[in-house]
């Protein structure tokens, strides 16, 4: 899966869970007074939010994002449905083209010595490599985070 595809999936998941959370809030504060909707949707959205932030970080490292692109990506996750337009703008600008840079790398080492491009988090490229080789571990962390968030929110009811 390419960086563009992974970010697109994370963007869509974050936006969909925003919609679920808004529906849950309508159910909680509307005529039905059903708080469980917010607990479930909030937990899903919390997991999708954390996933989006991680995917954005890893994709940004791989694609050599600058600080402004990181900042805009992070801010897009705070506002409902803003991750999808951010993703589309980054795609139109060609910032998501290419594949994963997973060549053998050492933590903290400089990469692509012939390149004049400077990325602020380039030294964390091994995180990209680790993420590509351990998808099960990352999925497990996300599921654990969702379960912990859900358990905490259900405990209040």
Short mmCIF file of N, CA and C in Angstrom, two decimals:
data_model
loop_
_atom_site.label_atom_id
_atom_site.label_comp_id
_atom_site.label_asym_id
_atom_site.label_seq_id
_atom_site.Cartn_x
_atom_site.Cartn_y
_atom_site.Cartn_z
N UNK A 1 0.84 -1.17 0.00
CA UNK A 1 0.00 0.00 0.00
C UNK A 1 0.89 1.24 0.00
N UNK A 2 0.58 2.18 -0.84
CA UNK A 2 1.38 3.39 -0.96
C UNK A 2 1.05 4.39 0.15
N UNK A 3 1.94 5.37 0.38
CA UNK A 3 1.63 6.40 1.38
C UNK A 3 0.32 7.13 1.08
N UNK A 4 0.06 7.37 -0.21
CA UNK A 4 -1.18 8.05 -0.59
C UNK A 4 -2.40 7.24 -0.17
N UNK A 5 -2.36 5.95 -0.39
CA UNK A 5 -3.49 5.07 -0.06
C UNK A 5 -3.69 4.96 1.46
N UNK A 6 -2.60 4.84 2.20
CA UNK A 6 -2.70 4.71 3.66
C UNK A 6 -3.28 5.99 4.26
N UNK A 7 -2.78 7.16 3.79
CA UNK A 7 -3.31 8.41 4.31
C UNK A 7 -4.77 8.59 3.91
N UNK A 8 -5.13 8.18 2.71
CA UNK A 8 -6.53 8.29 2.27
C UNK A 8 -7.44 7.45 3.17
N UNK A 9 -7.03 6.22 3.47
CA UNK A 9 -7.85 5.37 4.34
C UNK A 9 -7.97 5.96 5.74
N UNK A 10 -6.88 6.47 6.28
CA UNK A 10 -6.92 7.08 7.61
C UNK A 10 -7.78 8.34 7.60
N UNK A 11 -7.70 9.13 6.52
CA UNK A 11 -8.52 10.34 6.41
C UNK A 11 -10.00 9.99 6.37
N UNK A 12 -10.34 9.00 5.58
CA UNK A 12 -11.75 8.59 5.48
C UNK A 12 -12.26 8.01 6.80
N UNK A 13 -11.44 7.19 7.44
CA UNK A 13 -11.86 6.62 8.73
C UNK A 13 -12.08 7.72 9.76
N UNK A 14 -11.22 8.72 9.78
CA UNK A 14 -11.35 9.82 10.73
C UNK A 14 -12.62 10.62 10.44
N UNK A 15 -12.91 10.86 9.16
CA UNK A 15 -14.11 11.62 8.78
C UNK A 15 -15.39 10.83 9.08
N UNK A 16 -15.37 9.54 8.79
CA UNK A 16 -16.55 8.69 9.05
C UNK A 16 -16.84 8.63 10.54
N UNK A 17 -15.80 8.48 11.34
CA UNK A 17 -16.03 8.42 12.78
C UNK A 17 -16.45 9.77 13.35
N UNK A 18 -16.04 10.87 12.68
CA UNK A 18 -16.57 12.18 13.07
C UNK A 18 -18.08 12.19 12.88
N UNK A 19 -18.54 11.68 11.72
CA UNK A 19 -19.98 11.63 11.44
C UNK A 19 -20.70 10.78 12.48
N UNK A 20 -20.11 9.63 12.82
CA UNK A 20 -20.72 8.76 13.84
C UNK A 20 -20.79 9.47 15.19
N UNK A 21 -19.74 10.21 15.52
CA UNK A 21 -19.73 10.93 16.79
C UNK A 21 -20.80 12.02 16.82
N UNK A 22 -20.97 12.72 15.72
CA UNK A 22 -22.01 13.75 15.64
C UNK A 22 -23.40 13.12 15.77
N UNK A 23 -23.61 11.99 15.11
CA UNK A 23 -24.88 11.27 15.25
C UNK A 23 -25.08 10.83 16.71
N UNK A 24 -24.01 10.34 17.32
CA UNK A 24 -24.08 9.93 18.72
C UNK A 24 -24.44 11.09 19.64
N UNK A 25 -23.90 12.27 19.34
CA UNK A 25 -24.23 13.45 20.16
C UNK A 25 -25.68 13.86 19.96
N UNK A 26 -26.19 13.74 18.75
CA UNK A 26 -27.61 14.03 18.51
C UNK A 26 -28.48 13.06 19.29
N UNK A 27 -28.08 11.79 19.31
CA UNK A 27 -28.85 10.80 20.07
C UNK A 27 -28.77 11.07 21.57
N UNK A 28 -27.63 11.52 22.03
CA UNK A 28 -27.46 11.76 23.47
C UNK A 28 -28.20 13.01 23.94
N UNK A 29 -28.06 14.08 23.18
CA UNK A 29 -28.64 15.35 23.61
C UNK A 29 -29.98 15.66 22.97
N UNK A 30 -30.43 14.79 22.07
CA UNK A 30 -31.73 14.97 21.43
C UNK A 30 -32.84 14.33 22.25
N UNK A 31 -33.96 14.10 21.61
CA UNK A 31 -35.13 13.56 22.33
C UNK A 31 -34.92 12.17 22.91
N UNK A 32 -34.03 11.38 22.31
CA UNK A 32 -33.87 10.00 22.79
C UNK A 32 -33.07 9.90 24.08
N UNK A 33 -32.17 10.87 24.33
CA UNK A 33 -31.35 10.88 25.54
C UNK A 33 -30.58 9.56 25.71
N UNK A 34 -29.97 9.07 24.62
CA UNK A 34 -29.25 7.80 24.62
C UNK A 34 -27.74 8.05 24.63
N UNK A 35 -27.09 7.99 25.82
CA UNK A 35 -25.67 8.34 25.92
C UNK A 35 -24.71 7.29 25.37
N UNK A 36 -25.17 6.07 25.19
CA UNK A 36 -24.27 5.01 24.74
C UNK A 36 -23.73 5.28 23.33
N UNK A 37 -24.50 6.00 22.52
CA UNK A 37 -24.04 6.32 21.16
C UNK A 37 -22.76 7.13 21.16
N UNK A 38 -22.66 8.09 22.09
CA UNK A 38 -21.44 8.90 22.18
C UNK A 38 -20.29 8.06 22.70
N UNK A 39 -20.56 7.15 23.62
CA UNK A 39 -19.49 6.29 24.15
C UNK A 39 -18.89 5.43 23.05
N UNK A 40 -19.74 4.82 22.28
CA UNK A 40 -19.25 3.92 21.21
C UNK A 40 -18.59 4.73 20.10
N UNK A 41 -19.31 5.74 19.58
CA UNK A 41 -18.76 6.54 18.49
C UNK A 41 -17.53 7.31 18.94
N UNK A 42 -17.53 7.79 20.18
CA UNK A 42 -16.37 8.51 20.69
C UNK A 42 -15.14 7.63 20.77
N UNK A 43 -15.35 6.39 21.17
CA UNK A 43 -14.21 5.45 21.23
C UNK A 43 -13.66 5.16 19.85
N UNK A 44 -14.56 4.93 18.91
CA UNK A 44 -14.13 4.68 17.53
C UNK A 44 -13.40 5.90 16.97
N UNK A 45 -13.96 7.07 17.25
CA UNK A 45 -13.33 8.28 16.73
C UNK A 45 -11.97 8.51 17.41
N UNK A 46 -11.87 8.23 18.69
CA UNK A 46 -10.60 8.37 19.38
C UNK A 46 -9.52 7.50 18.75
N UNK A 47 -9.87 6.26 18.45
CA UNK A 47 -8.91 5.35 17.81
C UNK A 47 -8.57 5.83 16.40
N UNK A 48 -9.59 6.28 15.64
CA UNK A 48 -9.34 6.78 14.28
C UNK A 48 -8.49 8.04 14.31
N UNK A 49 -8.73 8.90 15.28
CA UNK A 49 -7.96 10.14 15.44
C UNK A 49 -6.49 9.82 15.70
N UNK A 50 -6.23 8.94 16.65
CA UNK A 50 -4.84 8.57 16.96
C UNK A 50 -4.17 7.89 15.76
N UNK A 51 -4.93 7.06 15.07
CA UNK A 51 -4.40 6.40 13.88
C UNK A 51 -4.05 7.43 12.81
N UNK A 52 -4.95 8.38 12.59
CA UNK A 52 -4.69 9.41 11.59
C UNK A 52 -3.43 10.20 11.94
N UNK A 53 -3.27 10.57 13.20
CA UNK A 53 -2.08 11.32 13.59
C UNK A 53 -0.81 10.50 13.34
N UNK A 54 -0.85 9.21 13.68
CA UNK A 54 0.32 8.36 13.47
C UNK A 54 0.60 8.19 11.97
N UNK A 55 -0.44 7.90 11.21
CA UNK A 55 -0.27 7.72 9.77
C UNK A 55 0.23 9.01 9.13
N UNK A 56 -0.30 10.15 9.58
CA UNK A 56 0.17 11.43 9.06
C UNK A 56 1.63 11.67 9.36
N UNK A 57 2.06 11.31 10.57
CA UNK A 57 3.46 11.45 10.95
C UNK A 57 4.35 10.57 10.08
N UNK A 58 4.00 9.31 9.96
CA UNK A 58 4.81 8.37 9.19
C UNK A 58 4.83 8.76 7.71
N UNK A 59 3.66 9.13 7.18
CA UNK A 59 3.60 9.55 5.78
C UNK A 59 4.42 10.83 5.57
N UNK A 60 4.30 11.77 6.50
CA UNK A 60 5.06 13.01 6.38
C UNK A 60 6.56 12.79 6.40
N UNK A 61 7.00 11.88 7.26
CA UNK A 61 8.42 11.55 7.31
C UNK A 61 8.85 10.96 5.97
N UNK A 62 8.06 10.03 5.48
CA UNK A 62 8.39 9.37 4.22
C UNK A 62 8.39 10.35 3.04
N UNK A 63 7.42 11.26 3.02
CA UNK A 63 7.26 12.17 1.89
C UNK A 63 8.02 13.50 2.08
N UNK A 64 8.75 13.61 3.17
CA UNK A 64 9.56 14.80 3.46
C UNK A 64 8.71 16.06 3.59
N UNK A 65 7.64 15.96 4.37
CA UNK A 65 6.81 17.13 4.63
C UNK A 65 7.60 18.19 5.39
N UNK A 66 7.23 19.43 5.19
CA UNK A 66 7.77 20.53 5.99
C UNK A 66 6.88 20.75 7.21
N UNK A 67 7.30 21.65 8.09
CA UNK A 67 6.56 21.90 9.33
C UNK A 67 5.13 22.36 9.05
N UNK A 68 4.94 23.19 8.04
CA UNK A 68 3.59 23.71 7.73
C UNK A 68 2.68 22.56 7.34
N UNK A 69 3.18 21.61 6.56
CA UNK A 69 2.35 20.47 6.15
C UNK A 69 1.98 19.59 7.34
N UNK A 70 2.92 19.40 8.27
CA UNK A 70 2.61 18.66 9.50
C UNK A 70 1.54 19.40 10.31
N UNK A 71 1.72 20.69 10.46
CA UNK A 71 0.79 21.49 11.25
C UNK A 71 -0.61 21.46 10.64
N UNK A 72 -0.71 21.65 9.34
CA UNK A 72 -2.01 21.62 8.67
C UNK A 72 -2.66 20.23 8.77
N UNK A 73 -1.86 19.19 8.65
CA UNK A 73 -2.39 17.84 8.79
C UNK A 73 -2.93 17.59 10.19
N UNK A 74 -2.19 18.02 11.20
CA UNK A 74 -2.66 17.86 12.57
C UNK A 74 -3.91 18.67 12.85
N UNK A 75 -3.94 19.91 12.37
CA UNK A 75 -5.12 20.75 12.57
C UNK A 75 -6.34 20.20 11.84
N UNK A 76 -6.12 19.58 10.69
CA UNK A 76 -7.25 19.03 9.94
C UNK A 76 -7.96 17.92 10.72
N UNK A 77 -7.24 17.27 11.61
CA UNK A 77 -7.86 16.19 12.38
C UNK A 77 -8.72 16.71 13.52
N UNK A 78 -8.60 17.99 13.84
CA UNK A 78 -9.36 18.58 14.94
C UNK A 78 -10.75 19.03 14.46
N UNK A 79 -10.85 19.46 13.23
CA UNK A 79 -12.11 19.97 12.70
C UNK A 79 -12.86 18.87 11.95
N UNK A 80 -14.17 18.78 12.15
CA UNK A 80 -14.94 17.70 11.50
C UNK A 80 -14.75 17.67 9.98
N UNK A 81 -14.43 16.50 9.49
CA UNK A 81 -14.34 16.19 8.06
C UNK A 81 -13.20 16.90 7.33
N UNK A 82 -12.32 17.61 8.02
CA UNK A 82 -11.26 18.38 7.36
C UNK A 82 -10.10 17.51 6.88
N UNK A 83 -10.01 16.27 7.34
CA UNK A 83 -8.90 15.41 6.91
C UNK A 83 -9.01 15.06 5.43
N UNK A 84 -10.24 14.93 4.94
CA UNK A 84 -10.42 14.56 3.52
C UNK A 84 -9.97 15.69 2.60
N UNK A 85 -10.39 16.95 2.81
CA UNK A 85 -9.86 18.01 1.96
C UNK A 85 -8.33 18.16 2.06
N UNK A 86 -7.78 18.00 3.27
CA UNK A 86 -6.33 18.07 3.43
C UNK A 86 -5.66 17.00 2.57
N UNK A 87 -6.18 15.81 2.63
CA UNK A 87 -5.64 14.70 1.85
C UNK A 87 -5.71 15.01 0.35
N UNK A 88 -6.84 15.53 -0.10
CA UNK A 88 -7.01 15.84 -1.53
C UNK A 88 -6.06 16.96 -1.98
N UNK A 89 -5.88 17.97 -1.14
CA UNK A 89 -4.96 19.06 -1.48
C UNK A 89 -3.53 18.53 -1.58
N UNK A 90 -3.14 17.70 -0.61
CA UNK A 90 -1.79 17.14 -0.64
C UNK A 90 -1.58 16.27 -1.89
N UNK A 91 -2.62 15.55 -2.28
CA UNK A 91 -2.53 14.72 -3.48
C UNK A 91 -2.41 15.60 -4.73
N UNK A 92 -3.22 16.65 -4.83
CA UNK A 92 -3.17 17.55 -5.99
C UNK A 92 -1.81 18.22 -6.12
N UNK A 93 -1.19 18.51 -5.00
CA UNK A 93 0.13 19.15 -5.02
C UNK A 93 1.26 18.16 -5.28
N UNK A 94 0.91 16.88 -5.42
CA UNK A 94 1.92 15.87 -5.69
C UNK A 94 2.75 15.47 -4.49
N UNK A 95 2.29 15.80 -3.28
CA UNK A 95 3.06 15.52 -2.06
C UNK A 95 2.90 14.10 -1.57
N UNK A 96 2.03 13.31 -2.21
CA UNK A 96 1.81 11.94 -1.77
C UNK A 96 2.27 10.91 -2.80
N UNK A 97 2.97 11.38 -3.82
CA UNK A 97 3.42 10.48 -4.87
C UNK A 97 4.61 9.65 -4.41
N UNK A 98 4.74 8.48 -4.98
CA UNK A 98 5.88 7.63 -4.69
C UNK A 98 5.52 6.52 -3.71
N UNK A 99 6.53 5.70 -3.44
CA UNK A 99 6.34 4.55 -2.57
C UNK A 99 7.07 4.79 -1.25
N UNK A 100 7.02 3.81 -0.39
CA UNK A 100 7.69 3.91 0.91
C UNK A 100 9.20 3.83 0.74
N UNK A 101 9.91 4.64 1.47
CA UNK A 101 11.38 4.60 1.48
C UNK A 101 11.79 3.69 2.64
N UNK A 102 11.90 2.41 2.37
CA UNK A 102 12.17 1.46 3.45
C UNK A 102 13.52 0.78 3.30
N UNK A 103 14.43 1.43 2.63
CA UNK A 103 15.78 0.88 2.52
C UNK A 103 16.37 0.76 3.92
N UNK A 104 17.41 -0.03 4.04
CA UNK A 104 18.05 -0.20 5.33
C UNK A 104 18.55 1.15 5.84
N UNK A 105 18.06 1.52 7.02
CA UNK A 105 18.43 2.81 7.59
C UNK A 105 18.75 2.65 9.06
N UNK A 106 19.54 3.56 9.57
CA UNK A 106 19.86 3.57 11.00
C UNK A 106 19.19 4.78 11.62
N UNK A 107 18.77 4.65 12.85
CA UNK A 107 18.11 5.74 13.55
C UNK A 107 19.04 6.94 13.67
N UNK A 108 18.54 8.10 13.27
CA UNK A 108 19.30 9.33 13.40
C UNK A 108 20.24 9.61 12.23
N UNK A 109 20.39 8.66 11.33
CA UNK A 109 21.31 8.86 10.21
C UNK A 109 20.66 9.75 9.15
N UNK A 110 21.49 10.47 8.40
CA UNK A 110 20.96 11.27 7.28
C UNK A 110 20.77 10.35 6.10
N UNK A 111 19.75 10.62 5.30
CA UNK A 111 19.41 9.76 4.17
C UNK A 111 19.45 10.55 2.88
N UNK A 112 19.60 9.84 1.81
CA UNK A 112 19.63 10.46 0.48
C UNK A 112 20.62 11.62 0.46
N UNK A 113 21.87 11.33 0.73
CA UNK A 113 22.91 12.35 0.87
C UNK A 113 22.99 13.26 -0.36
N UNK A 114 22.65 12.75 -1.53
CA UNK A 114 22.72 13.57 -2.73
C UNK A 114 21.55 14.53 -2.86
N UNK A 115 20.54 14.36 -2.04
CA UNK A 115 19.35 15.19 -2.13
C UNK A 115 19.57 16.52 -1.43
N UNK A 116 19.05 17.57 -2.04
CA UNK A 116 19.13 18.89 -1.41
C UNK A 116 17.89 19.18 -0.59
N UNK A 117 16.88 18.34 -0.71
CA UNK A 117 15.64 18.55 0.05
C UNK A 117 15.91 18.30 1.53
N UNK A 118 15.34 19.16 2.36
CA UNK A 118 15.49 19.01 3.80
C UNK A 118 14.12 18.80 4.41
N UNK A 119 13.96 17.76 5.17
CA UNK A 119 12.71 17.50 5.88
C UNK A 119 13.02 17.52 7.37
N UNK A 120 12.17 18.17 8.16
CA UNK A 120 12.47 18.34 9.58
C UNK A 120 12.57 17.04 10.36
N UNK A 121 11.85 16.01 9.97
CA UNK A 121 11.84 14.77 10.74
C UNK A 121 12.51 13.61 9.99
N UNK A 122 13.39 13.92 9.08
CA UNK A 122 14.06 12.91 8.27
C UNK A 122 14.77 11.85 9.12
N UNK A 123 15.29 12.24 10.26
CA UNK A 123 16.03 11.29 11.11
C UNK A 123 15.15 10.17 11.64
N UNK A 124 13.82 10.34 11.54
CA UNK A 124 12.90 9.32 12.04
C UNK A 124 12.44 8.35 10.94
N UNK A 125 13.14 8.34 9.82
CA UNK A 125 12.81 7.42 8.74
C UNK A 125 12.75 5.95 9.19
N UNK A 126 13.56 5.51 10.16
CA UNK A 126 13.42 4.13 10.63
C UNK A 126 12.02 3.82 11.18
N UNK A 127 11.31 4.82 11.68
CA UNK A 127 9.93 4.63 12.12
C UNK A 127 9.04 4.22 10.95
N UNK A 128 9.30 4.80 9.78
CA UNK A 128 8.56 4.44 8.57
C UNK A 128 8.84 2.97 8.24
N UNK A 129 10.10 2.62 8.27
CA UNK A 129 10.49 1.24 7.95
C UNK A 129 9.85 0.26 8.93
N UNK A 130 9.93 0.56 10.23
CA UNK A 130 9.35 -0.31 11.25
C UNK A 130 7.85 -0.45 11.03
N UNK A 131 7.17 0.66 10.73
CA UNK A 131 5.72 0.63 10.52
C UNK A 131 5.33 -0.25 9.35
N UNK A 132 6.14 -0.23 8.30
CA UNK A 132 5.84 -1.05 7.14
C UNK A 132 6.04 -2.54 7.39
N UNK A 133 6.99 -2.87 8.26
CA UNK A 133 7.28 -4.27 8.53
C UNK A 133 6.49 -4.84 9.71
N UNK A 134 5.73 -4.01 10.42
CA UNK A 134 4.98 -4.47 11.59
C UNK A 134 3.52 -4.01 11.57
N UNK A 135 2.79 -4.26 10.49
CA UNK A 135 1.40 -3.79 10.44
C UNK A 135 0.51 -4.45 11.50
N UNK A 136 0.79 -5.69 11.84
CA UNK A 136 -0.01 -6.38 12.86
C UNK A 136 0.16 -5.71 14.22
N UNK A 137 1.38 -5.34 14.54
CA UNK A 137 1.66 -4.68 15.82
C UNK A 137 0.94 -3.33 15.89
N UNK A 138 1.00 -2.57 14.82
CA UNK A 138 0.33 -1.27 14.81
C UNK A 138 -1.18 -1.45 14.92
N UNK A 139 -1.72 -2.40 14.18
CA UNK A 139 -3.16 -2.67 14.27
C UNK A 139 -3.54 -3.08 15.69
N UNK A 140 -2.71 -3.87 16.32
CA UNK A 140 -2.97 -4.28 17.71
C UNK A 140 -2.97 -3.08 18.65
N UNK A 141 -2.02 -2.16 18.47
CA UNK A 141 -1.98 -0.95 19.30
C UNK A 141 -3.24 -0.11 19.12
N UNK A 142 -3.69 0.02 17.88
CA UNK A 142 -4.90 0.81 17.61
C UNK A 142 -6.11 0.15 18.25
N UNK A 143 -6.21 -1.16 18.12
CA UNK A 143 -7.35 -1.88 18.73
C UNK A 143 -7.30 -1.79 20.25
N UNK A 144 -6.11 -1.87 20.81
CA UNK A 144 -5.97 -1.73 22.26
C UNK A 144 -6.36 -0.33 22.71
N UNK A 145 -5.93 0.68 21.97
CA UNK A 145 -6.30 2.06 22.30
C UNK A 145 -7.81 2.23 22.24
N UNK A 146 -8.44 1.68 21.20
CA UNK A 146 -9.90 1.78 21.08
C UNK A 146 -10.58 1.08 22.25
N UNK A 147 -10.08 -0.09 22.63
CA UNK A 147 -10.69 -0.83 23.75
C UNK A 147 -10.53 -0.06 25.05
N UNK A 148 -9.36 0.52 25.29
CA UNK A 148 -9.14 1.29 26.52
C UNK A 148 -10.02 2.54 26.56
N UNK A 149 -10.14 3.21 25.44
CA UNK A 149 -11.00 4.40 25.37
C UNK A 149 -12.45 3.99 25.60
N UNK A 150 -12.89 2.91 24.96
CA UNK A 150 -14.26 2.43 25.12
C UNK A 150 -14.53 1.99 26.55
N UNK A 151 -13.60 1.27 27.15
CA UNK A 151 -13.79 0.80 28.53
C UNK A 151 -13.91 1.99 29.49
N UNK A 152 -13.10 3.00 29.27
CA UNK A 152 -13.17 4.18 30.12
C UNK A 152 -14.48 4.94 29.96
N UNK A 153 -14.97 5.02 28.73
CA UNK A 153 -16.21 5.77 28.52
C UNK A 153 -17.44 4.96 28.97
N UNK A 154 -17.40 3.65 28.87
CA UNK A 154 -18.54 2.84 29.30
C UNK A 154 -18.61 2.76 30.81
N UNK A 155 -17.46 2.90 31.47
CA UNK A 155 -17.42 2.84 32.93
C UNK A 155 -18.19 3.99 33.57
N UNK A 156 -18.36 5.08 32.85
CA UNK A 156 -19.06 6.24 33.38
C UNK A 156 -20.57 6.09 33.35
N UNK A 157 -21.09 5.08 32.67
CA UNK A 157 -22.54 4.94 32.53
C UNK A 157 -23.07 3.85 33.40
#
